[in-house]
Amino acid sequence: MPVNERLRRAFHRSGLDIGGLAEASGVSTKSVERWIAGSTPHPRTRYRVAAILQEDESYLWPGAVDGASLAGAELVATYPRRSDVPRHLWTELLRAAERDVCLLAYAGLWLTEEHADWMPTLAAKARAGARVRLLLGAPDGAQLAARDSEYQIGGGVAGRAAAVTAYYQQQMPPEVEIRLHDTPLYNSIYRFDDELLVNAHVYGILAAHTPVMHFRRMDGAYFHTYVESYERVWASARPLAGREQT
């Protein structure tokens, strides 16, 4: 059997040795050695080991996990309108995030206006070492002009984008990365580590009245699609003038 290199690397990254992983998993060192050599543990043990190593079962043992079942499990909840998302969920997910907080929107001004904890918590996360990235619409871009025309609100979208950009510019520490994009926005994306809230956009209807999907990364079938989209926009966007960017 081929060596399970993914498992071996995962437990080394976690700081554990074979004995430490065996103790944490409640098995013998011989069992861990067999896993590294290519054997597959029982489902309950796989789940426990994946949790200890903070990896997905499907990554550690790709041949043993039902991908279709995991893909379906990624969808946590759906809401017919953004206004139907439980109000507390946005800030709860933000408070729980430790590694990645990513926002992709044209403005998202409602987050700063309706959630008093949003700005200070976002700043605190960045100062504590999380990577915080904000992708906002370029107020002078063609896409915001097109969205204004679609909504027929006479420059309101560009005005909101300019306002929220200035607000983040003033309130966020330099650790927060901000870029301006001029891409068609099919979805607004809000990432909190392994959780995603995706606000679908529907032609002619304000985003507050369109569906939101809540995903939690399992095998990544849904999750990675939106993360890849985010990274493509990030790569094409321009850093906000006057901020230190990494």
PDB file of C-alpha atoms in Angstrom:
ATOM      1  CA  MET A   1       0.000   0.000   0.000  1.00  0.00           C
ATOM      2  CA  PRO A   2       1.261   3.542  -0.711  1.00  0.00           C
ATOM      3  CA  VAL A   3       2.360   5.693   2.215  1.00  0.00           C
ATOM      4  CA  ASN A   4      -0.287   8.205   3.324  1.00  0.00           C
ATOM      5  CA  GLU A   5       1.885  11.271   2.870  1.00  0.00           C
ATOM      6  CA  ARG A   6      -1.011  13.650   3.554  1.00  0.00           C
ATOM      7  CA  LEU A   7      -1.575  12.157   6.985  1.00  0.00           C
ATOM      8  CA  ARG A   8       2.121  12.126   7.817  1.00  0.00           C
ATOM      9  CA  ARG A   9       2.548  15.781   6.849  1.00  0.00           C
ATOM     10  CA  ALA A  10      -0.643  16.796   8.666  1.00  0.00           C
ATOM     11  CA  PHE A  11       0.396  15.420  12.031  1.00  0.00           C
ATOM     12  CA  HIS A  12       3.900  16.873  11.695  1.00  0.00           C
ATOM     13  CA  ARG A  13       2.381  20.300  10.966  1.00  0.00           C
ATOM     14  CA  SER A  14       0.255  19.935  14.087  1.00  0.00           C
ATOM     15  CA  GLY A  15       3.372  19.412  16.224  1.00  0.00           C
ATOM     16  CA  LEU A  16       2.471  15.819  17.100  1.00  0.00           C
ATOM     17  CA  ASP A  17       4.561  12.710  16.695  1.00  0.00           C
ATOM     18  CA  ILE A  18       3.178   9.207  16.205  1.00  0.00           C
ATOM     19  CA  GLY A  19       2.828   8.671  19.942  1.00  0.00           C
ATOM     20  CA  GLY A  20       1.109  12.012  20.446  1.00  0.00           C
ATOM     21  CA  LEU A  21      -1.400  11.399  17.671  1.00  0.00           C
ATOM     22  CA  ALA A  22      -2.069   7.902  19.007  1.00  0.00           C
ATOM     23  CA  GLU A  23      -2.717   9.225  22.508  1.00  0.00           C
ATOM     24  CA  ALA A  24      -4.960  12.053  21.292  1.00  0.00           C
ATOM     25  CA  SER A  25      -6.907   9.625  19.087  1.00  0.00           C
ATOM     26  CA  GLY A  26      -7.273   6.931  21.731  1.00  0.00           C
ATOM     27  CA  VAL A  27      -5.484   4.246  19.693  1.00  0.00           C
ATOM     28  CA  SER A  28      -2.147   2.435  19.761  1.00  0.00           C
ATOM     29  CA  THR A  29       0.999   3.684  18.056  1.00  0.00           C
ATOM     30  CA  LYS A  30       0.814   0.567  15.858  1.00  0.00           C
ATOM     31  CA  SER A  31      -2.552   1.780  14.559  1.00  0.00           C
ATOM     32  CA  VAL A  32      -1.101   5.146  13.580  1.00  0.00           C
ATOM     33  CA  GLU A  33       1.834   3.447  11.908  1.00  0.00           C
ATOM     34  CA  ARG A  34      -0.605   1.311   9.883  1.00  0.00           C
ATOM     35  CA  TRP A  35      -2.519   4.450   8.817  1.00  0.00           C
ATOM     36  CA  ILE A  36       0.702   6.054   7.612  1.00  0.00           C
ATOM     37  CA  ALA A  37       1.542   2.853   5.762  1.00  0.00           C
ATOM     38  CA  GLY A  38      -1.759   3.151   3.901  1.00  0.00           C
ATOM     39  CA  SER A  39      -4.498   1.474   5.918  1.00  0.00           C
ATOM     40  CA  THR A  40      -7.764   3.312   6.605  1.00  0.00           C
ATOM     41  CA  PRO A  41      -9.259   3.673  10.104  1.00  0.00           C
ATOM     42  CA  HIS A  42     -12.938   3.180  10.891  1.00  0.00           C
ATOM     43  CA  PRO A  43     -15.252   6.152  10.138  1.00  0.00           C
ATOM     44  CA  ARG A  44     -15.566   7.282  13.756  1.00  0.00           C
ATOM     45  CA  THR A  45     -11.797   7.255  14.184  1.00  0.00           C
ATOM     46  CA  ARG A  46     -11.302   9.079  10.879  1.00  0.00           C
ATOM     47  CA  TYR A  47     -13.610  11.829  12.091  1.00  0.00           C
ATOM     48  CA  ARG A  48     -11.746  12.116  15.416  1.00  0.00           C
ATOM     49  CA  VAL A  49      -8.302  12.226  13.782  1.00  0.00           C
ATOM     50  CA  ALA A  50      -9.412  14.798  11.199  1.00  0.00           C
ATOM     51  CA  ALA A  51     -10.722  17.013  14.005  1.00  0.00           C
ATOM     52  CA  ILE A  52      -7.454  16.702  15.943  1.00  0.00           C
ATOM     53  CA  LEU A  53      -5.391  17.595  12.867  1.00  0.00           C
ATOM     54  CA  GLN A  54      -7.861  20.259  11.670  1.00  0.00           C
ATOM     55  CA  GLU A  55      -8.080  18.685   8.238  1.00  0.00           C
ATOM     56  CA  ASP A  56     -10.926  17.206   6.210  1.00  0.00           C
ATOM     57  CA  GLU A  57     -11.441  13.454   6.195  1.00  0.00           C
ATOM     58  CA  SER A  58     -11.655  13.625   2.416  1.00  0.00           C
ATOM     59  CA  TYR A  59      -8.168  15.160   2.295  1.00  0.00           C
ATOM     60  CA  LEU A  60      -6.554  12.623   4.623  1.00  0.00           C
ATOM     61  CA  TRP A  61      -8.355   9.582   3.176  1.00  0.00           C
ATOM     62  CA  PRO A  62      -9.783  10.607  -0.221  1.00  0.00           C
ATOM     63  CA  GLY A  63     -10.714   7.069  -1.222  1.00  0.00           C
ATOM     64  CA  ALA A  64     -12.691   6.336   1.936  1.00  0.00           C
ATOM     65  CA  VAL A  65     -15.144   9.231   1.991  1.00  0.00           C
ATOM     66  CA  ASP A  66     -18.359   9.596   0.014  1.00  0.00           C
ATOM     67  CA  GLY A  67     -17.686  12.842  -1.840  1.00  0.00           C
ATOM     68  CA  ALA A  68     -21.285  13.322  -2.925  1.00  0.00           C
ATOM     69  CA  SER A  69     -22.488  13.012   0.644  1.00  0.00           C
ATOM     70  CA  LEU A  70     -19.887  15.490   1.901  1.00  0.00           C
ATOM     71  CA  ALA A  71     -20.693  17.979  -0.839  1.00  0.00           C
ATOM     72  CA  GLY A  72     -24.327  17.994   0.229  1.00  0.00           C
ATOM     73  CA  ALA A  73     -23.280  18.407   3.848  1.00  0.00           C
ATOM     74  CA  GLU A  74     -21.460  21.638   3.010  1.00  0.00           C
ATOM     75  CA  LEU A  75     -24.736  23.497   2.594  1.00  0.00           C
ATOM     76  CA  VAL A  76     -25.662  24.478   6.145  1.00  0.00           C
ATOM     77  CA  ALA A  77     -28.670  26.700   5.444  1.00  0.00           C
ATOM     78  CA  THR A  78     -30.386  28.810   2.806  1.00  0.00           C
ATOM     79  CA  TYR A  79     -32.333  32.030   3.232  1.00  0.00           C
ATOM     80  CA  PRO A  80     -34.685  33.476   0.599  1.00  0.00           C
ATOM     81  CA  ARG A  81     -33.534  37.028   1.371  1.00  0.00           C
ATOM     82  CA  ARG A  82     -30.456  38.492   3.000  1.00  0.00           C
ATOM     83  CA  SER A  83     -32.753  40.121   5.511  1.00  0.00           C
ATOM     84  CA  ASP A  84     -33.824  36.615   6.620  1.00  0.00           C
ATOM     85  CA  VAL A  85     -30.311  35.678   7.762  1.00  0.00           C
ATOM     86  CA  PRO A  86     -30.299  35.667  11.578  1.00  0.00           C
ATOM     87  CA  ARG A  87     -28.922  39.035  12.596  1.00  0.00           C
ATOM     88  CA  HIS A  88     -26.457  37.554  15.069  1.00  0.00           C
ATOM     89  CA  LEU A  89     -24.919  35.153  12.536  1.00  0.00           C
ATOM     90  CA  TRP A  90     -22.724  37.739  10.788  1.00  0.00           C
ATOM     91  CA  THR A  91     -20.907  38.833  13.925  1.00  0.00           C
ATOM     92  CA  GLU A  92     -20.855  35.342  15.485  1.00  0.00           C
ATOM     93  CA  LEU A  93     -19.010  33.988  12.448  1.00  0.00           C
ATOM     94  CA  LEU A  94     -16.645  36.961  12.536  1.00  0.00           C
ATOM     95  CA  ARG A  95     -15.865  36.489  16.228  1.00  0.00           C
ATOM     96  CA  ALA A  96     -15.127  32.788  15.689  1.00  0.00           C
ATOM     97  CA  ALA A  97     -12.742  33.359  12.757  1.00  0.00           C
ATOM     98  CA  GLU A  98      -9.028  33.087  13.483  1.00  0.00           C
ATOM     99  CA  ARG A  99      -7.291  32.789  10.092  1.00  0.00           C
ATOM    100  CA  ASP A 100      -9.203  34.285   7.158  1.00  0.00           C
ATOM    101  CA  VAL A 101     -11.846  36.977   6.955  1.00  0.00           C
ATOM    102  CA  CYS A 102     -12.661  37.908   3.368  1.00  0.00           C
ATOM    103  CA  LEU A 103     -15.348  40.206   1.991  1.00  0.00           C
ATOM    104  CA  LEU A 104     -16.315  40.688  -1.651  1.00  0.00           C
ATOM    105  CA  ALA A 105     -19.068  43.186  -2.357  1.00  0.00           C
ATOM    106  CA  TYR A 106     -19.694  46.432  -4.169  1.00  0.00           C
ATOM    107  CA  ALA A 107     -20.311  48.238  -0.883  1.00  0.00           C
ATOM    108  CA  GLY A 108     -21.746  46.173   1.970  1.00  0.00           C
ATOM    109  CA  LEU A 109     -22.430  49.405   3.806  1.00  0.00           C
ATOM    110  CA  TRP A 110     -25.259  47.717   5.706  1.00  0.00           C
ATOM    111  CA  LEU A 111     -22.735  45.674   7.709  1.00  0.00           C
ATOM    112  CA  THR A 112     -21.163  48.811   9.141  1.00  0.00           C
ATOM    113  CA  GLU A 113     -24.505  50.537   9.708  1.00  0.00           C
ATOM    114  CA  GLU A 114     -26.540  47.672  11.193  1.00  0.00           C
ATOM    115  CA  HIS A 115     -23.895  45.840  13.253  1.00  0.00           C
ATOM    116  CA  ALA A 116     -22.177  48.026  15.824  1.00  0.00           C
ATOM    117  CA  ASP A 117     -19.593  45.307  16.590  1.00  0.00           C
ATOM    118  CA  TRP A 118     -18.579  44.738  12.976  1.00  0.00           C
ATOM    119  CA  MET A 119     -15.836  47.363  12.647  1.00  0.00           C
ATOM    120  CA  PRO A 120     -14.113  46.948  16.043  1.00  0.00           C
ATOM    121  CA  THR A 121     -14.234  43.150  15.796  1.00  0.00           C
ATOM    122  CA  LEU A 122     -12.815  43.218  12.266  1.00  0.00           C
ATOM    123  CA  ALA A 123      -9.962  45.459  13.402  1.00  0.00           C
ATOM    124  CA  ALA A 124      -9.280  43.257  16.431  1.00  0.00           C
ATOM    125  CA  LYS A 125      -9.117  40.132  14.272  1.00  0.00           C
ATOM    126  CA  ALA A 126      -6.536  41.740  11.995  1.00  0.00           C
ATOM    127  CA  ARG A 127      -4.414  42.881  14.943  1.00  0.00           C
ATOM    128  CA  ALA A 128      -4.581  39.363  16.419  1.00  0.00           C
ATOM    129  CA  GLY A 129      -3.054  37.873  13.269  1.00  0.00           C
ATOM    130  CA  ALA A 130      -5.989  36.871  11.075  1.00  0.00           C
ATOM    131  CA  ARG A 131      -5.675  37.800   7.415  1.00  0.00           C
ATOM    132  CA  VAL A 132      -8.452  40.304   6.765  1.00  0.00           C
ATOM    133  CA  ARG A 133      -9.101  41.234   3.135  1.00  0.00           C
ATOM    134  CA  LEU A 134     -11.798  43.562   1.854  1.00  0.00           C
ATOM    135  CA  LEU A 135     -12.741  43.746  -1.835  1.00  0.00           C
ATOM    136  CA  LEU A 136     -14.955  46.752  -2.517  1.00  0.00           C
ATOM    137  CA  GLY A 137     -16.315  48.185  -5.743  1.00  0.00           C
ATOM    138  CA  ALA A 138     -14.270  50.886  -7.444  1.00  0.00           C
ATOM    139  CA  PRO A 139     -16.529  53.977  -7.259  1.00  0.00           C
ATOM    140  CA  ASP A 140     -15.264  55.172 -10.643  1.00  0.00           C
ATOM    141  CA  GLY A 141     -15.566  51.748 -12.273  1.00  0.00           C
ATOM    142  CA  ALA A 142     -17.753  50.653 -15.166  1.00  0.00           C
ATOM    143  CA  GLN A 143     -19.413  47.903 -13.161  1.00  0.00           C
ATOM    144  CA  LEU A 144     -20.820  50.214 -10.501  1.00  0.00           C
ATOM    145  CA  ALA A 145     -22.152  52.484 -13.218  1.00  0.00           C
ATOM    146  CA  ALA A 146     -23.860  49.485 -14.818  1.00  0.00           C
ATOM    147  CA  ARG A 147     -25.334  48.389 -11.485  1.00  0.00           C
ATOM    148  CA  ASP A 148     -26.631  51.917 -10.902  1.00  0.00           C
ATOM    149  CA  SER A 149     -28.350  51.803 -14.275  1.00  0.00           C
ATOM    150  CA  GLU A 150     -29.827  48.390 -13.451  1.00  0.00           C
ATOM    151  CA  TYR A 151     -31.270  49.585 -10.149  1.00  0.00           C
ATOM    152  CA  GLN A 152     -32.183  53.019 -11.518  1.00  0.00           C
ATOM    153  CA  ILE A 153     -31.098  54.782  -8.331  1.00  0.00           C
ATOM    154  CA  GLY A 154     -29.034  57.596  -9.838  1.00  0.00           C
ATOM    155  CA  GLY A 155     -25.522  56.877  -8.607  1.00  0.00           C
ATOM    156  CA  GLY A 156     -26.537  55.406  -5.277  1.00  0.00           C
ATOM    157  CA  VAL A 157     -24.414  52.267  -5.592  1.00  0.00           C
ATOM    158  CA  ALA A 158     -21.251  54.228  -6.373  1.00  0.00           C
ATOM    159  CA  GLY A 159     -22.039  56.613  -3.522  1.00  0.00           C
ATOM    160  CA  ARG A 160     -22.390  53.768  -1.029  1.00  0.00           C
ATOM    161  CA  ALA A 161     -19.173  52.168  -2.280  1.00  0.00           C
ATOM    162  CA  ALA A 162     -17.289  55.440  -1.869  1.00  0.00           C
ATOM    163  CA  ALA A 163     -18.718  55.966   1.619  1.00  0.00           C
ATOM    164  CA  VAL A 164     -17.873  52.501   2.923  1.00  0.00           C
ATOM    165  CA  THR A 165     -14.390  52.623   1.368  1.00  0.00           C
ATOM    166  CA  ALA A 166     -13.673  55.888   3.171  1.00  0.00           C
ATOM    167  CA  TYR A 167     -15.058  54.440   6.398  1.00  0.00           C
ATOM    168  CA  TYR A 168     -12.837  51.360   6.244  1.00  0.00           C
ATOM    169  CA  GLN A 169      -9.873  53.508   5.217  1.00  0.00           C
ATOM    170  CA  GLN A 170     -10.281  55.635   8.336  1.00  0.00           C
ATOM    171  CA  GLN A 171     -11.204  52.938  10.853  1.00  0.00           C
ATOM    172  CA  MET A 172      -9.155  49.878   9.889  1.00  0.00           C
ATOM    173  CA  PRO A 173      -5.562  49.296  11.063  1.00  0.00           C
ATOM    174  CA  PRO A 174      -2.870  48.814   8.386  1.00  0.00           C
ATOM    175  CA  GLU A 175      -3.063  45.027   8.861  1.00  0.00           C
ATOM    176  CA  VAL A 176      -6.408  45.056   7.014  1.00  0.00           C
ATOM    177  CA  GLU A 177      -5.867  44.738   3.270  1.00  0.00           C
ATOM    178  CA  ILE A 178      -8.272  46.672   1.066  1.00  0.00           C
ATOM    179  CA  ARG A 179      -8.544  46.495  -2.712  1.00  0.00           C
ATOM    180  CA  LEU A 180     -10.960  48.010  -5.205  1.00  0.00           C
ATOM    181  CA  HIS A 181     -12.389  45.844  -7.977  1.00  0.00           C
ATOM    182  CA  ASP A 182     -14.234  46.527 -11.205  1.00  0.00           C
ATOM    183  CA  THR A 183     -15.609  43.074 -11.960  1.00  0.00           C
ATOM    184  CA  PRO A 184     -19.163  41.868 -12.594  1.00  0.00           C
ATOM    185  CA  LEU A 185     -20.537  40.804  -9.229  1.00  0.00           C
ATOM    186  CA  TYR A 186     -22.585  37.610  -9.463  1.00  0.00           C
ATOM    187  CA  ASN A 187     -22.402  37.009  -5.718  1.00  0.00           C
ATOM    188  CA  SER A 188     -21.237  38.870  -2.645  1.00  0.00           C
ATOM    189  CA  ILE A 189     -18.926  36.585  -0.685  1.00  0.00           C
ATOM    190  CA  TYR A 190     -18.263  36.706   3.055  1.00  0.00           C
ATOM    191  CA  ARG A 191     -15.678  34.221   4.328  1.00  0.00           C
ATOM    192  CA  PHE A 192     -14.940  33.429   7.964  1.00  0.00           C
ATOM    193  CA  ASP A 193     -12.270  30.669   8.017  1.00  0.00           C
ATOM    194  CA  ASP A 194     -14.182  27.573   6.878  1.00  0.00           C
ATOM    195  CA  GLU A 195     -17.600  29.234   6.776  1.00  0.00           C
ATOM    196  CA  LEU A 196     -19.036  31.143   3.825  1.00  0.00           C
ATOM    197  CA  LEU A 197     -22.090  33.309   3.411  1.00  0.00           C
ATOM    198  CA  VAL A 198     -22.834  33.829  -0.281  1.00  0.00           C
ATOM    199  CA  ASN A 199     -25.406  36.454  -1.255  1.00  0.00           C
ATOM    200  CA  ALA A 200     -26.622  35.683  -4.782  1.00  0.00           C
ATOM    201  CA  HIS A 201     -27.349  38.633  -7.064  1.00  0.00           C
ATOM    202  CA  VAL A 202     -30.471  38.688  -9.227  1.00  0.00           C
ATOM    203  CA  TYR A 203     -30.932  41.187 -12.031  1.00  0.00           C
ATOM    204  CA  GLY A 204     -32.984  44.214 -11.055  1.00  0.00           C
ATOM    205  CA  ILE A 205     -33.432  43.191  -7.395  1.00  0.00           C
ATOM    206  CA  LEU A 206     -31.507  44.717  -4.506  1.00  0.00           C
ATOM    207  CA  ALA A 207     -29.142  42.301  -2.741  1.00  0.00           C
ATOM    208  CA  ALA A 208     -31.040  42.690   0.537  1.00  0.00           C
ATOM    209  CA  HIS A 209     -33.935  40.861  -1.134  1.00  0.00           C
ATOM    210  CA  THR A 210     -32.020  38.017  -2.819  1.00  0.00           C
ATOM    211  CA  PRO A 211     -31.011  34.569  -1.487  1.00  0.00           C
ATOM    212  CA  VAL A 212     -28.115  33.800   0.843  1.00  0.00           C
ATOM    213  CA  MET A 213     -26.448  30.397   1.159  1.00  0.00           C
ATOM    214  CA  HIS A 214     -24.421  29.348   4.197  1.00  0.00           C
ATOM    215  CA  PHE A 215     -21.633  26.851   3.444  1.00  0.00           C
ATOM    216  CA  ARG A 216     -19.242  25.096   5.805  1.00  0.00           C
ATOM    217  CA  ARG A 217     -16.149  23.550   4.212  1.00  0.00           C
ATOM    218  CA  MET A 218     -16.178  19.759   4.162  1.00  0.00           C
ATOM    219  CA  ASP A 219     -14.648  18.317   0.992  1.00  0.00           C
ATOM    220  CA  GLY A 220     -14.732  21.781  -0.556  1.00  0.00           C
ATOM    221  CA  ALA A 221     -16.923  21.003  -3.569  1.00  0.00           C
ATOM    222  CA  TYR A 222     -18.901  24.209  -3.068  1.00  0.00           C
ATOM    223  CA  PHE A 223     -16.574  26.086  -0.744  1.00  0.00           C
ATOM    224  CA  HIS A 224     -13.523  26.030  -2.994  1.00  0.00           C
ATOM    225  CA  THR A 225     -15.481  27.289  -6.003  1.00  0.00           C
ATOM    226  CA  TYR A 226     -16.321  30.525  -4.222  1.00  0.00           C
ATOM    227  CA  VAL A 227     -12.846  30.837  -2.696  1.00  0.00           C
ATOM    228  CA  GLU A 228     -11.306  30.490  -6.153  1.00  0.00           C
ATOM    229  CA  SER A 229     -13.648  33.186  -7.461  1.00  0.00           C
ATOM    230  CA  TYR A 230     -12.636  35.458  -4.597  1.00  0.00           C
ATOM    231  CA  GLU A 231      -8.934  34.934  -5.291  1.00  0.00           C
ATOM    232  CA  ARG A 232      -9.388  35.727  -8.989  1.00  0.00           C
ATOM    233  CA  VAL A 233     -11.049  39.029  -8.162  1.00  0.00           C
ATOM    234  CA  TRP A 234      -8.411  39.799  -5.524  1.00  0.00           C
ATOM    235  CA  ALA A 235      -5.622  39.236  -8.058  1.00  0.00           C
ATOM    236  CA  SER A 236      -7.237  41.606 -10.558  1.00  0.00           C
ATOM    237  CA  ALA A 237      -8.113  44.364  -8.066  1.00  0.00           C
ATOM    238  CA  ARG A 238      -6.023  47.435  -7.259  1.00  0.00           C
ATOM    239  CA  PRO A 239      -4.826  48.273  -3.731  1.00  0.00           C
ATOM    240  CA  LEU A 240      -6.572  51.195  -2.125  1.00  0.00           C
ATOM    241  CA  ALA A 241      -4.280  54.222  -2.341  1.00  0.00           C
ATOM    242  CA  GLY A 242      -2.626  55.242   0.891  1.00  0.00           C
ATOM    243  CA  ARG A 243      -2.667  51.818   2.580  1.00  0.00           C
ATOM    244  CA  GLU A 244       0.164  49.390   3.209  1.00  0.00           C
ATOM    245  CA  GLN A 245      -0.575  46.211   1.303  1.00  0.00           C
ATOM    246  CA  THR A 246       1.022  42.784   1.484  1.00  0.00           C
TER     247      THR A 246
END
